[in-house]
Coordinates of C-alpha atoms in Angstrom, one line a residue:
X1 CA 47.9 278.1 -85.3
X2 CA 50.5 278.9 -82.7
X3 CA 54.0 277.6 -82.9
X4 CA 54.7 275.5 -79.8
X5 CA 57.5 273.8 -78.0
X6 CA 57.5 271.0 -75.5
X7 CA 59.2 271.7 -72.2
X8 CA 59.9 269.4 -69.2
X9 CA 58.9 270.3 -65.7
X10 CA 59.4 267.9 -62.9
X11 CA 59.9 265.1 -65.4
X12 CA 56.5 265.9 -67.1
X13 CA 56.0 267.3 -70.6
X14 CA 54.3 270.7 -71.0
X15 CA 53.2 272.2 -74.3
X16 CA 54.0 275.9 -74.5
X17 CA 53.6 278.8 -76.9
X18 CA 55.7 281.9 -76.2
X19 CA 56.4 284.9 -78.3
X20 CA 56.9 288.7 -78.3
X21 CA 58.9 290.9 -76.0
X22 CA 58.2 293.2 -73.1
X23 CA 56.3 292.7 -69.8
X24 CA 54.9 289.2 -69.6
X25 CA 51.3 288.2 -70.1
X26 CA 50.1 284.7 -69.4
X27 CA 47.0 283.2 -71.0
X28 CA 45.0 280.5 -69.2
X29 CA 42.7 278.4 -71.3
X30 CA 39.5 276.5 -70.4
X31 CA 38.0 273.2 -71.6
X32 CA 37.4 271.4 -73.9
X33 CA 40.0 273.6 -75.5
X34 CA 43.8 274.0 -75.1
X35 CA 46.4 276.8 -75.7
X36 CA 45.5 276.9 -79.4
X37 CA 42.2 278.7 -78.6
X38 CA 44.5 281.8 -78.2
X39 CA 45.7 281.5 -81.8
X40 CA 44.0 284.8 -82.8
X41 CA 44.5 286.8 -79.6
X42 CA 48.0 285.9 -78.7
X43 CA 49.7 287.4 -81.7
X44 CA 47.8 290.7 -81.2
X45 CA 49.0 291.0 -77.6
X46 CA 52.6 289.9 -78.6
X47 CA 53.0 293.0 -80.6
X48 CA 53.6 294.8 -77.3
X49 CA 54.2 292.1 -74.7
X50 CA 55.9 288.8 -74.2
X51 CA 52.9 286.4 -74.2
X52 CA 52.9 282.8 -72.9
X53 CA 50.2 280.2 -73.2
X54 CA 50.4 276.6 -72.2
X55 CA 48.3 273.5 -72.0
X56 CA 47.4 273.0 -68.3
X57 CA 49.1 269.9 -66.9
X58 CA 46.7 267.1 -67.5
X59 CA 45.0 268.8 -70.4
X60 CA 45.7 269.5 -74.0
X61 CA 49.0 267.8 -74.8
X62 CA 50.6 268.3 -71.4
X63 CA 51.2 265.5 -69.0
X64 CA 49.4 265.5 -65.6
X65 CA 51.2 266.6 -62.4
X66 CA 50.6 264.9 -59.1
X67 CA 48.2 266.6 -56.6
X68 CA 44.7 267.9 -56.7
X69 CA 42.7 269.5 -59.4
X70 CA 41.1 272.6 -57.8
X71 CA 41.6 276.2 -58.8
X72 CA 44.0 276.6 -55.9
X73 CA 46.1 273.6 -57.2
X74 CA 46.1 275.2 -60.7
X75 CA 47.2 278.5 -59.2
X76 CA 50.1 276.8 -57.4
X77 CA 51.1 275.2 -60.7
X78 CA 51.1 278.6 -62.4
X79 CA 53.4 279.9 -59.7
X80 CA 55.7 276.9 -60.2
X81 CA 55.9 277.6 -63.9
X82 CA 56.6 281.3 -63.4
X83 CA 59.5 280.4 -61.1
X84 CA 60.8 278.0 -63.8
X85 CA 60.5 280.7 -66.4
X86 CA 62.1 283.3 -64.2
X87 CA 59.0 285.5 -64.3
X88 CA 58.7 287.6 -61.2
X89 CA 55.5 289.2 -62.1
X90 CA 53.0 288.9 -65.0
X91 CA 49.6 290.0 -66.1
X92 CA 47.2 287.0 -66.1
X93 CA 44.3 286.5 -68.5
X94 CA 42.0 283.6 -67.6
X95 CA 39.0 282.3 -69.6
X96 CA 36.4 279.7 -68.8
X97 CA 38.0 277.2 -66.2
X98 CA 41.2 279.3 -66.5
X99 CA 39.4 282.2 -64.8
X100 CA 39.1 280.5 -61.4
X101 CA 42.8 279.8 -61.1
X102 CA 43.5 283.4 -62.2
X103 CA 41.3 284.6 -59.4
X104 CA 42.9 282.2 -56.9
X105 CA 46.3 283.4 -58.0
X106 CA 45.4 287.0 -57.5
X107 CA 44.1 286.3 -54.0
X108 CA 47.0 284.1 -52.8
X109 CA 50.0 285.4 -54.8
X110 CA 49.3 289.1 -55.1
X111 CA 53.1 289.9 -55.3
X112 CA 53.4 287.9 -58.5
X113 CA 50.5 289.4 -60.6
X114 CA 50.6 292.8 -62.3
X115 CA 47.0 292.9 -63.7
X116 CA 44.1 290.4 -63.9
X117 CA 41.6 289.8 -66.7
X118 CA 38.9 287.2 -66.4
X119 CA 36.5 286.3 -69.2
X120 CA 33.3 284.1 -69.3
X121 CA 33.9 281.9 -66.3
X122 CA 31.9 280.1 -63.6
X123 CA 32.9 282.6 -60.8
X124 CA 29.7 282.7 -58.7
X125 CA 29.1 279.1 -57.5
X126 CA 25.3 279.4 -57.1
X127 CA 24.5 281.8 -60.0
X128 CA 22.5 280.4 -62.9
X129 CA 24.3 278.7 -65.8
X130 CA 23.3 276.9 -68.9
X131 CA 21.7 273.5 -68.6
X132 CA 24.8 271.9 -70.1
X133 CA 27.0 273.4 -67.4
X134 CA 24.6 272.4 -64.7
X135 CA 24.6 268.8 -65.9
X136 CA 28.4 268.7 -66.1
X137 CA 28.6 270.0 -62.5
X138 CA 26.9 266.8 -61.3
X139 CA 29.7 264.3 -60.7
X140 CA 27.9 261.1 -61.9
X141 CA 26.7 262.8 -65.0
X142 CA 29.9 264.5 -66.0
X143 CA 31.8 261.2 -65.6
X144 CA 29.4 259.5 -68.0
X145 CA 29.4 262.3 -70.5
X146 CA 33.1 263.1 -70.5
X147 CA 34.3 259.5 -70.4
X148 CA 31.7 257.8 -72.7
X149 CA 30.4 260.6 -74.9
X150 CA 33.4 262.9 -75.6
X151 CA 32.3 263.7 -79.2
X152 CA 28.9 264.8 -78.1
X153 CA 30.4 267.1 -75.4
X154 CA 33.1 268.5 -77.7
X155 CA 30.8 269.3 -80.7
X156 CA 28.1 270.7 -78.4
X157 CA 30.7 273.0 -77.0
X158 CA 31.6 274.2 -80.5
X159 CA 28.0 274.9 -81.4
X160 CA 27.3 276.9 -78.2
X161 CA 30.7 278.6 -77.8
X162 CA 30.7 280.2 -81.3
X163 CA 28.0 282.4 -82.8
X164 CA 26.0 281.2 -85.7
X165 CA 28.0 281.2 -88.9
X166 CA 31.4 281.2 -87.2
X167 CA 33.7 278.2 -87.6
X168 CA 37.0 276.9 -86.3
X169 CA 39.6 276.2 -89.0
X170 CA 40.1 272.5 -89.7
X171 CA 43.6 272.7 -88.2
X172 CA 42.3 274.2 -85.0
X173 CA 39.3 272.0 -84.6
X174 CA 41.6 268.9 -85.2
X175 CA 44.1 270.1 -82.6
X176 CA 41.4 270.7 -80.0
X177 CA 39.6 267.5 -80.7
X178 CA 42.6 265.2 -80.8
X179 CA 43.7 266.4 -77.4
X180 CA 40.3 266.3 -75.8
X181 CA 39.5 262.8 -77.0
X182 CA 42.5 261.4 -75.1
X183 CA 41.2 259.2 -72.3
X184 CA 43.7 260.6 -69.8
X185 CA 42.6 264.1 -70.5
X186 CA 38.9 263.4 -70.0
X187 CA 39.6 261.5 -66.8
X188 CA 41.5 264.5 -65.5
X189 CA 38.7 266.9 -66.5
X190 CA 36.3 264.7 -64.5
X191 CA 38.6 265.2 -61.4
X192 CA 38.8 268.9 -62.2
X193 CA 35.1 269.3 -62.3
X194 CA 34.8 267.7 -58.9
X195 CA 37.6 269.8 -57.5
X196 CA 36.1 273.0 -58.8
X197 CA 32.6 272.2 -57.6
X198 CA 33.9 271.5 -54.1
X199 CA 36.0 274.7 -53.8
X200 CA 34.1 277.4 -55.6
X201 CA 32.3 278.6 -52.4
X202 CA 35.7 279.0 -50.7
X203 CA 37.1 280.8 -53.7
X204 CA 34.2 283.3 -53.8
X205 CA 34.9 284.2 -50.2
X206 CA 38.4 285.4 -51.3
X207 CA 37.2 287.9 -53.9
X208 CA 37.0 290.9 -51.5
X209 CA 40.7 290.3 -50.6
X210 CA 41.9 290.7 -54.3
X211 CA 43.7 294.0 -54.7
X212 CA 45.1 293.5 -58.2
X213 CA 43.9 295.8 -60.9
X214 CA 41.1 293.7 -62.5
X215 CA 39.1 293.7 -65.6
X216 CA 36.1 291.3 -66.0
X217 CA 35.5 291.1 -69.8
X218 CA 32.2 289.4 -70.6
X219 CA 30.4 288.3 -73.7
X220 CA 26.9 289.6 -74.1
X221 CA 25.7 286.4 -75.6
X222 CA 27.6 283.8 -73.5
X223 CA 25.1 281.0 -73.3
X224 CA 26.8 279.3 -70.4
X225 CA 27.8 282.1 -67.9
X226 CA 25.5 285.1 -68.1
X227 CA 26.6 288.6 -67.3
X228 CA 25.1 288.2 -63.8
X229 CA 28.3 286.3 -62.9
X230 CA 30.5 289.2 -63.9
X231 CA 28.3 291.8 -62.2
X232 CA 28.5 290.0 -58.9
X233 CA 32.2 289.4 -59.2
X234 CA 32.9 293.0 -60.1
X235 CA 30.9 294.1 -57.0
X236 CA 33.1 291.9 -54.8
X237 CA 36.5 292.8 -56.1
X238 CA 37.6 296.3 -55.0
X239 CA 38.1 298.7 -57.8
X240 CA 37.3 296.1 -60.6
X241 CA 36.2 297.2 -64.0
X242 CA 33.5 295.4 -65.9
X243 CA 33.1 295.5 -69.7
X244 CA 30.5 293.7 -71.8
X245 CA 31.2 293.0 -75.5
X246 CA 28.1 293.3 -77.6
X247 CA 27.1 290.3 -79.7
X248 CA 30.0 288.3 -78.4
X249 CA 29.9 284.6 -77.5
X250 CA 31.8 282.3 -75.2
X251 CA 34.9 281.9 -77.4
X252 CA 35.1 285.6 -78.1
X253 CA 38.9 285.6 -77.7
X254 CA 39.0 283.5 -80.9
X255 CA 36.0 284.9 -82.8
X256 CA 36.4 288.6 -81.8
X257 CA 40.1 288.7 -81.1
X258 CA 40.5 292.2 -82.5
X259 CA 37.9 293.6 -80.1
X260 CA 39.1 291.6 -77.2
X261 CA 42.7 292.6 -77.7
X262 CA 41.7 296.2 -78.0
X263 CA 40.0 296.2 -74.7
X264 CA 42.7 294.2 -72.9
X265 CA 45.5 296.5 -74.2
X266 CA 43.4 299.6 -73.2
X267 CA 43.1 298.2 -69.7
X268 CA 46.8 297.5 -69.5
X269 CA 47.6 301.0 -70.7
X270 CA 45.2 302.6 -68.2
X271 CA 46.6 300.5 -65.3
X272 CA 50.3 300.3 -66.2
X273 CA 52.4 299.5 -63.1
X274 CA 56.0 299.3 -62.0
X275 CA 56.8 302.5 -63.9
X276 CA 56.4 300.8 -67.3
X277 CA 55.7 303.2 -70.1
X278 CA 53.3 301.6 -72.6
X279 CA 52.3 303.3 -75.8
X280 CA 48.6 304.3 -76.1
X281 CA 46.4 302.6 -78.6

């Protein structure tokens, strides 16, 4: 489990994990998880970088901020946090619903991002997904499921995000569940689902404008967002790299952290910018 601190931004509490030294890397989680889903990956990256992860405002154990809940709103919040942390430029790694804000950030704040990694996300609004994701994208259904059946949603996610035989530790499962079960978190996620659904076509139109060095790292066995998403995305973002991890599932950053960190570090090394000299793997 990652050691965390609670910061205050605009009078609102934000849970943060921050360790390591060197150029900054910021990790953006999805749902129903929180920053602790990075508990295996973050220490591996922190051997060479200063790595930050946080619970999105309104999710995990962070308090909600005012404003909308679209990928563009999340990208603005990331910029606000980077300003507060005195980070001029960082590499951004986004997973699941953290992938769309990472893409929006790269499109709108290109001067603040060094490299971009997106993993296992709904990035092509009309591409096929699992039936679970299709159901949660319907506003009426997601409200019923998230507000009234949180346990069913959460444990279905665990069963489909991890490969057979893989388990979360009791501590990690408890941390994720105790945050997701909070009514205010689930109400925020309902808003977020609506905000994402309404703006994904607009976000997709911005992909060709992204000039950031980009890696789209995808699980071969992601049951929710097939590799077709990554292939279309890579074809739209100039110069993007696409890598598929064999036998990986949706939560590969947890379950296959060694392989994921190897590929991310290799990408950072091959695309080092601003004159930074990074040792080879």
